[in-house]
PDB file of C-alpha atoms and ligand atoms in Angstrom:
ATOM      1  CA  MET A   1      -4.435  -0.703  -2.008  1.00 82.00           C
ATOM      2  CA  SER A   2      -1.781   1.746  -3.055  1.00 93.00           C
ATOM      3  CA  ASP A   3      -0.286   4.656  -0.968  1.00 98.00           C
ATOM      4  CA  TYR A   4      -1.886   8.029  -1.615  1.00 98.00           C
ATOM      5  CA  LEU A   5      -2.065  11.522   0.781  1.00 98.00           C
ATOM      6  CA  ILE A   6      -4.720  13.992   0.670  1.00 98.00           C
ATOM      7  CA  LYS A   7      -4.655  17.419   1.437  1.00 98.00           C
ATOM      8  CA  ALA A   8      -8.035  18.847   2.795  1.00 98.00           C
ATOM      9  CA  THR A   9      -9.521  22.027   4.844  1.00 97.00           C
ATOM     10  CA  THR A  10     -12.068  21.973   7.335  1.00 96.00           C
ATOM     11  CA  PHE A  11     -13.762  24.388  10.147  1.00 93.00           C
ATOM     12  CA  ASN A  12     -14.516  26.912   7.178  1.00 92.00           C
ATOM     13  CA  GLY A  13     -11.016  26.761   6.026  1.00 93.00           C
ATOM     14  CA  MET A  14      -9.220  27.762   9.516  1.00 94.00           C
ATOM     15  CA  VAL A  15      -7.820  24.074   9.843  1.00 96.00           C
ATOM     16  CA  ARG A  16      -5.541  22.608   7.342  1.00 97.00           C
ATOM     17  CA  ALA A  17      -5.362  18.654   7.108  1.00 98.00           C
ATOM     18  CA  TYR A  18      -3.204  15.883   5.496  1.00 98.00           C
ATOM     19  CA  ALA A  19      -3.953  12.423   5.942  1.00 98.00           C
ATOM     20  CA  ILE A  20      -1.587   9.521   4.463  1.00 98.00           C
ATOM     21  CA  ARG A  21      -1.513   5.772   4.255  1.00 98.00           C
ATOM     22  CA  SER A  22       1.861   5.141   3.761  1.00 98.00           C
ATOM     23  CA  THR A  23       1.902   1.376   4.237  1.00 98.00           C
ATOM     24  CA  ASN A  24       3.553   0.303   0.725  1.00 98.00           C
ATOM     25  CA  MET A  25       6.235   2.867   1.064  1.00 98.00           C
ATOM     26  CA  VAL A  26       7.611   1.941   4.279  1.00 98.00           C
ATOM     27  CA  GLU A  27       7.545  -1.842   3.570  1.00 98.00           C
ATOM     28  CA  GLU A  28       9.773  -0.903   0.144  1.00 98.00           C
ATOM     29  CA  ALA A  29      12.109   0.805   3.057  1.00 98.00           C
ATOM     30  CA  ARG A  30      12.031  -1.645   5.600  1.00 98.00           C
ATOM     31  CA  ARG A  31      13.020  -4.573   2.547  1.00 97.00           C
ATOM     32  CA  ARG A  32      15.479  -2.422   1.510  1.00 96.00           C
ATOM     33  CA  GLN A  33      17.115  -1.516   4.711  1.00 95.00           C
ATOM     34  CA  ASP A  34      16.282  -4.752   6.333  1.00 96.00           C
ATOM     35  CA  THR A  35      15.110  -2.993   9.688  1.00 97.00           C
ATOM     36  CA  TRP A  36      13.919  -4.997  12.480  1.00 97.00           C
ATOM     37  CA  ALA A  37      10.381  -4.177  13.999  1.00 97.00           C
ATOM     38  CA  THR A  38      11.301  -1.267  16.465  1.00 98.00           C
ATOM     39  CA  ALA A  39      13.417   0.747  14.037  1.00 98.00           C
ATOM     40  CA  SER A  40      10.894   0.082  10.727  1.00 98.00           C
ATOM     41  CA  ALA A  41       8.761   1.690  13.435  1.00 98.00           C
ATOM     42  CA  ALA A  42      10.945   4.761  13.953  1.00 98.00           C
ATOM     43  CA  MET A  43      11.783   5.140  10.217  1.00 98.00           C
ATOM     44  CA  GLY A  44       8.418   4.040   9.240  1.00 98.00           C
ATOM     45  CA  ARG A  45       6.733   7.320  11.263  1.00 98.00           C
ATOM     46  CA  THR A  46       9.604   9.687  10.002  1.00 98.00           C
ATOM     47  CA  MET A  47       9.022   8.830   6.557  1.00 98.00           C
ATOM     48  CA  THR A  48       5.149   9.124   6.889  1.00 98.00           C
ATOM     49  CA  ILE A  49       5.350  12.559   8.547  1.00 98.00           C
ATOM     50  CA  SER A  50       8.311  13.609   6.066  1.00 98.00           C
ATOM     51  CA  ALA A  51       5.599  12.917   2.784  1.00 98.00           C
ATOM     52  CA  MET A  52       3.288  15.149   4.257  1.00 98.00           C
ATOM     53  CA  ILE A  53       5.496  17.856   5.160  1.00 97.00           C
ATOM     54  CA  GLY A  54       6.701  17.099   1.621  1.00 97.00           C
ATOM     55  CA  ALA A  55       3.264  17.846  -0.127  1.00 97.00           C
ATOM     56  CA  MET A  56       3.470  21.047   1.469  1.00 96.00           C
ATOM     57  CA  LEU A  57       6.180  22.403  -0.833  1.00 94.00           C
ATOM     58  CA  LYS A  58       5.808  23.095  -4.453  1.00 92.00           C
ATOM     59  CA  GLY A  59       7.391  22.203  -8.119  1.00 91.00           C
ATOM     60  CA  GLU A  60      11.200  20.827  -7.197  1.00 91.00           C
ATOM     61  CA  ASP A  61      11.417  21.875  -3.886  1.00 92.00           C
ATOM     62  CA  SER A  62      12.345  19.175  -1.599  1.00 94.00           C
ATOM     63  CA  ILE A  63      13.209  18.266   2.433  1.00 95.00           C
ATOM     64  CA  THR A  64      15.760  16.146   4.174  1.00 96.00           C
ATOM     65  CA  VAL A  65      14.524  15.330   7.764  1.00 97.00           C
ATOM     66  CA  LYS A  66      17.205  14.018  10.006  1.00 98.00           C
ATOM     67  CA  VAL A  67      16.383  12.687  13.796  1.00 98.00           C
ATOM     68  CA  GLU A  68      19.384  12.036  16.186  1.00 98.00           C
ATOM     69  CA  GLY A  69      18.079  11.139  19.041  1.00 97.00           C
ATOM     70  CA  GLY A  70      21.162   9.717  20.909  1.00 97.00           C
ATOM     71  CA  GLY A  71      19.512   6.063  20.982  1.00 97.00           C
ATOM     72  CA  PRO A  72      20.630   2.930  19.429  1.00 98.00           C
ATOM     73  CA  ILE A  73      18.934   3.466  16.363  1.00 98.00           C
ATOM     74  CA  GLY A  74      21.385   6.176  15.141  1.00 98.00           C
ATOM     75  CA  VAL A  75      20.373   8.616  12.941  1.00 98.00           C
ATOM     76  CA  ILE A  76      17.442   8.586  11.069  1.00 98.00           C
ATOM     77  CA  VAL A  77      17.497  10.361   7.537  1.00 98.00           C
ATOM     78  CA  ALA A  78      14.566  10.626   5.288  1.00 98.00           C
ATOM     79  CA  ASP A  79      13.908  12.728   1.955  1.00 97.00           C
ATOM     80  CA  ALA A  80      10.928  13.540   0.536  1.00 98.00           C
ATOM     81  CA  ASN A  81       9.641  15.876  -2.208  1.00 97.00           C
ATOM     82  CA  ALA A  82       6.226  17.440  -3.582  1.00 96.00           C
ATOM     83  CA  LYS A  83       5.622  14.701  -5.738  1.00 97.00           C
ATOM     84  CA  GLY A  84       5.429  12.065  -3.131  1.00 97.00           C
ATOM     85  CA  GLU A  85       8.318  10.654  -3.363  1.00 98.00           C
ATOM     86  CA  VAL A  86      10.239   9.475  -0.397  1.00 98.00           C
ATOM     87  CA  ARG A  87      13.242   7.678   0.839  1.00 98.00           C
ATOM     88  CA  SER A  88      14.979   6.839   4.054  1.00 98.00           C
ATOM     89  CA  TYR A  89      17.881   5.128   5.924  1.00 97.00           C
ATOM     90  CA  VAL A  90      18.821   4.502   9.499  1.00 98.00           C
ATOM     91  CA  THR A  91      22.314   3.928  11.053  1.00 97.00           C
ATOM     92  CA  HIS A  92      21.525   0.879  12.734  1.00 98.00           C
ATOM     93  CA  PRO A  93      18.742  -1.112  11.221  1.00 97.00           C
ATOM     94  CA  HIS A  94      18.771  -4.436  13.154  1.00 97.00           C
ATOM     95  CA  VAL A  95      17.164  -2.683  16.379  1.00 96.00           C
ATOM     96  CA  ASP A  96      14.339  -4.459  18.270  1.00 94.00           C
ATOM     97  CA  PHE A  97      13.066  -3.982  21.529  1.00 95.00           C
ATOM     98  CA  ASP A  98       9.764  -5.742  23.474  1.00 94.00           C
ATOM     99  CA  LEU A  99       6.811  -3.562  23.508  1.00 93.00           C
ATOM    100  CA  ASN A 100       6.453  -0.536  25.989  1.00 93.00           C
ATOM    101  CA  GLU A 101       4.051  -0.379  28.687  1.00 92.00           C
ATOM    102  CA  LYS A 102       1.444   0.486  26.586  1.00 90.00           C
ATOM    103  CA  GLY A 103       1.865  -2.561  24.436  1.00 89.00           C
ATOM    104  CA  LYS A 104       3.433  -0.521  21.485  1.00 92.00           C
ATOM    105  CA  LEU A 105       6.919  -0.740  19.735  1.00 94.00           C
ATOM    106  CA  ASP A 106       9.260   0.971  21.665  1.00 96.00           C
ATOM    107  CA  VAL A 107      10.212   3.819  19.316  1.00 97.00           C
ATOM    108  CA  ALA A 108      11.645   6.204  21.916  1.00 97.00           C
ATOM    109  CA  ARG A 109      13.833   3.445  23.179  1.00 97.00           C
ATOM    110  CA  ALA A 110      15.317   3.468  19.724  1.00 97.00           C
ATOM    111  CA  VAL A 111      15.695   7.014  19.093  1.00 98.00           C
ATOM    112  CA  GLY A 112      16.785   8.339  22.249  1.00 98.00           C
ATOM    113  CA  THR A 113      15.197  11.334  23.920  1.00 96.00           C
ATOM    114  CA  THR A 114      18.829  13.693  24.064  1.00 95.00           C
ATOM    115  CA  GLY A 115      19.399  14.868  20.434  1.00 96.00           C
ATOM    116  CA  SER A 116      17.604  16.825  17.740  1.00 97.00           C
ATOM    117  CA  LEU A 117      15.320  16.764  15.216  1.00 98.00           C
ATOM    118  CA  SER A 118      16.041  18.935  12.233  1.00 97.00           C
ATOM    119  CA  VAL A 119      14.098  19.887   8.698  1.00 96.00           C
ATOM    120  CA  VAL A 120      16.371  21.074   5.664  1.00 94.00           C
ATOM    121  CA  LYS A 121      14.093  22.709   3.191  1.00 90.00           C
ATOM    122  CA  ASP A 122      15.798  22.648  -0.398  1.00 86.00           C
ATOM    123  CA  LEU A 123      13.878  25.818  -2.189  1.00 82.00           C
ATOM    124  CA  GLY A 124      15.479  25.739  -5.180  1.00 77.00           C
ATOM    125  CA  LEU A 125      17.039  28.834  -6.044  1.00 67.00           C
ATOM    126  CA  ARG A 126      16.055  30.207  -3.033  1.00 66.00           C
ATOM    127  CA  ASP A 127      17.154  29.680   0.268  1.00 67.00           C
ATOM    128  CA  PHE A 128      17.980  26.873   2.434  1.00 76.00           C
ATOM    129  CA  PHE A 129      15.738  26.898   5.356  1.00 80.00           C
ATOM    130  CA  THR A 130      16.697  24.447   8.423  1.00 86.00           C
ATOM    131  CA  GLY A 131      14.761  24.357  11.565  1.00 94.00           C
ATOM    132  CA  GLN A 132      16.023  22.205  14.331  1.00 95.00           C
ATOM    133  CA  VAL A 133      14.395  21.635  17.571  1.00 97.00           C
ATOM    134  CA  PRO A 134      15.327  19.330  20.463  1.00 97.00           C
ATOM    135  CA  ILE A 135      13.886  15.866  20.640  1.00 97.00           C
ATOM    136  CA  VAL A 136      11.286  15.717  23.434  1.00 97.00           C
ATOM    137  CA  SER A 137       9.869  12.461  23.176  1.00 96.00           C
ATOM    138  CA  GLY A 138      11.641  10.344  20.798  1.00 97.00           C
ATOM    139  CA  GLU A 139       8.466   8.588  19.627  1.00 97.00           C
ATOM    140  CA  ILE A 140       8.533  11.025  16.474  1.00 98.00           C
ATOM    141  CA  SER A 141       4.851  12.349  16.135  1.00 96.00           C
ATOM    142  CA  GLU A 142       5.252  14.480  19.527  1.00 96.00           C
ATOM    143  CA  ASP A 143       8.741  15.634  17.998  1.00 97.00           C
ATOM    144  CA  PHE A 144       7.082  17.044  14.739  1.00 97.00           C
ATOM    145  CA  THR A 145       4.411  18.602  16.709  1.00 96.00           C
ATOM    146  CA  TYR A 146       7.031  20.462  18.615  1.00 96.00           C
ATOM    147  CA  TYR A 147       9.173  21.237  15.472  1.00 97.00           C
ATOM    148  CA  PHE A 148       5.607  22.904  13.802  1.00 95.00           C
ATOM    149  CA  ALA A 149       4.903  25.054  17.082  1.00 94.00           C
ATOM    150  CA  THR A 150       8.344  26.213  17.361  1.00 95.00           C
ATOM    151  CA  SER A 151      10.306  26.167  14.469  1.00 94.00           C
ATOM    152  CA  GLU A 152       7.306  27.020  11.938  1.00 91.00           C
ATOM    153  CA  GLN A 153       4.977  28.765  14.483  1.00 92.00           C
ATOM    154  CA  VAL A 154       2.060  26.737  13.041  1.00 92.00           C
ATOM    155  CA  PRO A 155       0.007  25.032  15.993  1.00 92.00           C
ATOM    156  CA  SER A 156      -0.338  21.375  14.896  1.00 94.00           C
ATOM    157  CA  ALA A 157      -1.060  18.054  15.904  1.00 95.00           C
ATOM    158  CA  VAL A 158       0.808  15.023  13.969  1.00 96.00           C
ATOM    159  CA  GLY A 159       0.023  11.201  14.393  1.00 96.00           C
ATOM    160  CA  ALA A 160       2.178   8.462  12.462  1.00 98.00           C
ATOM    161  CA  GLY A 161       1.844   4.993  13.163  1.00 97.00           C
ATOM    162  CA  VAL A 162       3.151   1.988  11.943  1.00 98.00           C
ATOM    163  CA  LEU A 163       2.249  -1.953  12.665  1.00 97.00           C
ATOM    164  CA  VAL A 164       4.655  -4.857  11.989  1.00 97.00           C
ATOM    165  CA  ASN A 165       3.802  -8.210  10.707  1.00 96.00           C
ATOM    166  CA  PRO A 166       5.362 -11.214  12.996  1.00 93.00           C
ATOM    167  CA  ASP A 167       7.951 -11.686  10.321  1.00 94.00           C
ATOM    168  CA  HIS A 168       8.928  -8.219  10.567  1.00 95.00           C
ATOM    169  CA  THR A 169       6.696  -6.999   6.947  1.00 97.00           C
ATOM    170  CA  ILE A 170       4.835  -3.665   7.395  1.00 98.00           C
ATOM    171  CA  LEU A 171       0.957  -4.642   8.393  1.00 98.00           C
ATOM    172  CA  ALA A 172      -0.343  -0.992   8.145  1.00 98.00           C
ATOM    173  CA  SER A 173       1.538   3.035   8.110  1.00 98.00           C
ATOM    174  CA  GLY A 174      -0.411   5.718   7.973  1.00 98.00           C
ATOM    175  CA  GLY A 175      -0.426   9.273   9.366  1.00 98.00           C
ATOM    176  CA  PHE A 176      -2.025  13.189   9.522  1.00 98.00           C
ATOM    177  CA  VAL A 177      -1.090  16.122  10.417  1.00 97.00           C
ATOM    178  CA  VAL A 178      -3.659  19.303  11.410  1.00 97.00           C
ATOM    179  CA  GLN A 179      -2.854  22.359  11.037  1.00 96.00           C
ATOM    180  CA  VAL A 180      -4.154  25.430  12.948  1.00 94.00           C
ATOM    181  CA  MET A 181      -4.531  28.404  10.460  1.00 92.00           C
ATOM    182  CA  PRO A 182      -3.828  31.975  12.116  1.00 89.00           C
ATOM    183  CA  GLY A 183      -6.830  34.149  13.217  1.00 86.00           C
ATOM    184  CA  ALA A 184      -8.625  30.698  14.214  1.00 87.00           C
ATOM    185  CA  ASP A 185     -11.058  30.896  16.891  1.00 86.00           C
ATOM    186  CA  VAL A 186     -10.001  29.539  20.265  1.00 86.00           C
ATOM    187  CA  GLU A 187     -13.305  27.633  20.452  1.00 88.00           C
ATOM    188  CA  VAL A 188     -12.024  25.416  17.022  1.00 88.00           C
ATOM    189  CA  VAL A 189      -8.732  24.626  18.799  1.00 86.00           C
ATOM    190  CA  ASP A 190     -10.569  23.597  21.897  1.00 88.00           C
ATOM    191  CA  LYS A 191     -12.727  21.402  19.509  1.00 88.00           C
ATOM    192  CA  LEU A 192      -9.741  19.765  17.814  1.00 90.00           C
ATOM    193  CA  GLU A 193      -7.711  19.024  20.744  1.00 89.00           C
ATOM    194  CA  ALA A 194     -10.790  17.047  22.026  1.00 91.00           C
ATOM    195  CA  ARG A 195     -11.033  15.060  18.885  1.00 92.00           C
ATOM    196  CA  ILE A 196      -7.399  14.457  18.722  1.00 92.00           C
ATOM    197  CA  ASN A 197      -7.390  13.339  21.996  1.00 91.00           C
ATOM    198  CA  SER A 198      -9.975  10.832  21.754  1.00 93.00           C
ATOM    199  CA  PHE A 199      -9.018   9.634  18.436  1.00 95.00           C
ATOM    200  CA  PRO A 200      -7.902   5.897  17.831  1.00 95.00           C
ATOM    201  CA  PRO A 201      -4.299   4.984  16.714  1.00 95.00           C
ATOM    202  CA  ILE A 202      -4.235   6.195  13.075  1.00 96.00           C
ATOM    203  CA  SER A 203      -1.978   2.564  12.275  1.00 96.00           C
ATOM    204  CA  SER A 204      -4.926   0.553  13.859  1.00 96.00           C
ATOM    205  CA  LEU A 205      -7.205   2.448  11.000  1.00 98.00           C
ATOM    206  CA  ILE A 206      -5.143   1.982   8.263  1.00 98.00           C
ATOM    207  CA  GLN A 207      -5.210  -1.668   9.440  1.00 97.00           C
ATOM    208  CA  GLN A 208      -8.811  -1.601   9.242  1.00 98.00           C
ATOM    209  CA  GLY A 209      -8.776  -0.631   5.943  1.00 97.00           C
ATOM    210  CA  LYS A 210      -9.405   3.241   6.183  1.00 97.00           C
ATOM    211  CA  THR A 211      -8.865   5.235   3.341  1.00 98.00           C
ATOM    212  CA  PRO A 212      -7.168   8.639   4.149  1.00 98.00           C
ATOM    213  CA  GLU A 213     -10.503   9.940   3.083  1.00 98.00           C
ATOM    214  CA  GLU A 214     -12.254   8.126   5.860  1.00 97.00           C
ATOM    215  CA  ILE A 215      -9.778   9.046   8.477  1.00 97.00           C
ATOM    216  CA  LEU A 216     -10.482  12.680   8.072  1.00 97.00           C
ATOM    217  CA  GLU A 217     -14.035  11.995   7.850  1.00 97.00           C
ATOM    218  CA  LEU A 218     -14.270  10.790  11.515  1.00 96.00           C
ATOM    219  CA  LEU A 219     -11.715  13.229  12.875  1.00 96.00           C
ATOM    220  CA  PHE A 220     -13.892  15.793  11.628  1.00 95.00           C
ATOM    221  CA  GLU A 221     -17.144  14.273  12.169  1.00 92.00           C
ATOM    222  CA  GLY A 222     -19.965  17.039  11.761  1.00 91.00           C
ATOM    223  CA  GLU A 223     -17.948  19.306  10.315  1.00 93.00           C
ATOM    224  CA  GLU A 224     -17.830  20.203   6.344  1.00 94.00           C
ATOM    225  CA  LEU A 225     -14.250  19.279   5.114  1.00 96.00           C
ATOM    226  CA  LYS A 226     -13.299  19.897   1.597  1.00 97.00           C
ATOM    227  CA  ILE A 227     -10.843  17.595  -0.261  1.00 97.00           C
ATOM    228  CA  HIS A 228      -8.492  19.357  -2.398  1.00 97.00           C
ATOM    229  CA  GLU A 229      -5.759  16.981  -3.762  1.00 97.00           C
ATOM    230  CA  LYS A 230      -5.332  13.710  -3.675  1.00 97.00           C
ATOM    231  CA  MET A 231      -1.421  12.500  -4.668  1.00 97.00           C
ATOM    232  CA  PRO A 232       0.298   8.945  -4.594  1.00 98.00           C
ATOM    233  CA  VAL A 233       3.067   8.544  -2.657  1.00 98.00           C
ATOM    234  CA  GLN A 234       6.291   6.293  -2.718  1.00 98.00           C
ATOM    235  CA  PHE A 235       9.620   4.934  -1.706  1.00 98.00           C
ATOM    236  CA  LYS A 236      11.784   6.192  -4.641  1.00 97.00           C
ATOM    237  CA  CYS A 237      15.545   6.467  -4.453  1.00 96.00           C
ATOM    238  CA  LYS A 238      17.214   9.608  -6.523  1.00 92.00           C
ATOM    239  CA  CYS A 239      20.510   7.735  -6.531  1.00 94.00           C
ATOM    240  CA  SER A 240      22.586   6.865  -9.839  1.00 94.00           C
ATOM    241  CA  LYS A 241      26.025   6.039 -11.128  1.00 94.00           C
ATOM    242  CA  GLU A 242      27.093   9.415 -11.942  1.00 93.00           C
ATOM    243  CA  ARG A 243      25.801  10.477  -8.054  1.00 90.00           C
ATOM    244  CA  LEU A 244      28.059   7.908  -6.519  1.00 91.00           C
ATOM    245  CA  ALA A 245      31.152   8.602  -8.996  1.00 93.00           C
ATOM    246  CA  ASN A 246      31.091  12.290  -7.238  1.00 91.00           C
ATOM    247  CA  ALA A 247      30.945  11.147  -4.429  1.00 89.00           C
ATOM    248  CA  ILE A 248      34.093   8.916  -5.159  1.00 92.00           C
ATOM    249  CA  VAL A 249      35.854  11.670  -6.969  1.00 93.00           C
ATOM    250  CA  GLY A 250      35.159  13.707  -3.629  1.00 92.00           C
ATOM    251  CA  LEU A 251      37.515  11.240  -1.918  1.00 92.00           C
ATOM    252  CA  GLY A 252      40.187  12.361  -4.051  1.00 93.00           C
ATOM    253  CA  ASN A 253      42.827  11.173  -6.452  1.00 93.00           C
ATOM    254  CA  ASP A 254      45.167   9.233  -4.182  1.00 94.00           C
ATOM    255  CA  GLU A 255      42.121   7.282  -2.640  1.00 93.00           C
ATOM    256  CA  ILE A 256      41.156   6.669  -6.032  1.00 95.00           C
ATOM    257  CA  ARG A 257      44.687   5.870  -7.244  1.00 95.00           C
ATOM    258  CA  GLN A 258      44.487   3.567  -4.063  1.00 94.00           C
ATOM    259  CA  MET A 259      41.167   1.424  -5.291  1.00 94.00           C
ATOM    260  CA  ILE A 260      42.780   0.753  -8.791  1.00 95.00           C
ATOM    261  CA  ASP A 261      45.794  -0.710  -7.761  1.00 95.00           C
ATOM    262  CA  GLU A 262      44.792  -2.211  -4.862  1.00 94.00           C
ATOM    263  CA  ASP A 263      41.129  -3.431  -5.375  1.00 93.00           C
ATOM    264  CA  HIS A 264      41.162  -3.101  -9.260  1.00 94.00           C
ATOM    265  CA  GLY A 265      37.927  -1.459  -8.876  1.00 94.00           C
ATOM    266  CA  ALA A 266      35.285  -0.017  -6.648  1.00 94.00           C
ATOM    267  CA  GLU A 267      32.123  -0.626  -5.499  1.00 93.00           C
ATOM    268  CA  ALA A 268      29.682   2.211  -3.928  1.00 92.00           C
ATOM    269  CA  THR A 269      26.233   1.211  -2.165  1.00 92.00           C
ATOM    270  CA  CYS A 270      23.477   3.814  -1.813  1.00 93.00           C
ATOM    271  CA  HIS A 271      22.510   4.439   1.912  1.00 91.00           C
ATOM    272  CA  PHE A 272      19.195   4.891   1.142  1.00 95.00           C
ATOM    273  CA  CYS A 273      18.081   1.857  -1.247  1.00 95.00           C
ATOM    274  CA  ASN A 274      20.956  -0.274  -0.834  1.00 93.00           C
ATOM    275  CA  GLU A 275      21.779  -0.371  -5.019  1.00 93.00           C
ATOM    276  CA  THR A 276      25.257  -1.594  -5.468  1.00 95.00           C
ATOM    277  CA  TYR A 277      27.026   0.481  -8.263  1.00 95.00           C
ATOM    278  CA  HIS A 278      30.541  -1.016  -9.557  1.00 95.00           C
ATOM    279  CA  PHE A 279      33.196   1.134 -10.860  1.00 96.00           C
ATOM    280  CA  THR A 280      36.125  -0.813 -13.324  1.00 95.00           C
ATOM    281  CA  GLU A 281      39.622   0.025 -13.444  1.00 94.00           C
ATOM    282  CA  GLU A 282      38.770   2.324 -16.593  1.00 95.00           C
ATOM    283  CA  GLU A 283      36.268   3.947 -15.002  1.00 95.00           C
ATOM    284  CA  LEU A 284      38.176   5.137 -11.905  1.00 95.00           C
ATOM    285  CA  GLU A 285      40.890   6.135 -14.536  1.00 94.00           C
ATOM    286  CA  GLU A 286      38.146   8.470 -15.938  1.00 93.00           C
ATOM    287  CA  LEU A 287      37.187   9.614 -12.616  1.00 92.00           C
ATOM    288  CA  ILE A 288      41.283  10.681 -11.991  1.00 91.00           C
ATOM    289  CA  LYS A 289      40.959  12.691 -15.433  1.00 88.00           C
ATOM    290  CA  ALA A 290      37.891  14.242 -14.724  1.00 79.00           C
TER     291      ALA A 290
HETATM  292 ZN1   ZN B 301      19.850   5.026  -3.895  1.00 63.67          ZN
END
């Protein structure tokens, strides 16, 4: 089954909802980063929610999410855009702990609970918009819930979960974002809270083979659900030799000269997808001229 997300409304348009199946996308990132189980769950939750925030954008717009909780995983970075393309990396992929007291991957221990979550929106010719909030739980979903409430002033419920196989591959990954529109009745908010609090973990629903549509139908059972869009999502990196050449140029001519004289070439690896690009002495000479 391929990954996709859906955009929907319910409660007569007073509630907006997104749901996503992201198993393949997270597996591709795990494979490229070689993350261990707890790190995979932290990165996977971040990617899954970032994909839904990306889907809230239009055209060429994109976002960069940074989770810096002060924990052993270091920083989690995720880029997502309006086309469902997501990439991510973590500073220290080899982080794995015993399950927490709830029997779940101990994401908060890997992420830490002291730093910040930031979302930078690159809205093309318009502005960069940056929202930053303190990490409130380190479990990622709660941190994004807090981000939406304080930075975007949209009361939201956010869920994201990742299940990992014993061999470290991704068994199931998915998530939802439910947002209450301005002017919604208090009654609607109360109903929503009750449903979300008693909702099963999203990762187990995905594992059971439930589709994003079925997940929202279950969440909003008895209410009319309007599905507005279905969109494929995937791991996709936008790196290229040209982009990494620009990064090398940024090091300055002295540094490049040293690469030529001492190493007779250079290798540059993309953080996100782990592709390595080789630069010959001749290519490095060209970069100095440029
Ligand atoms: Zn790349």
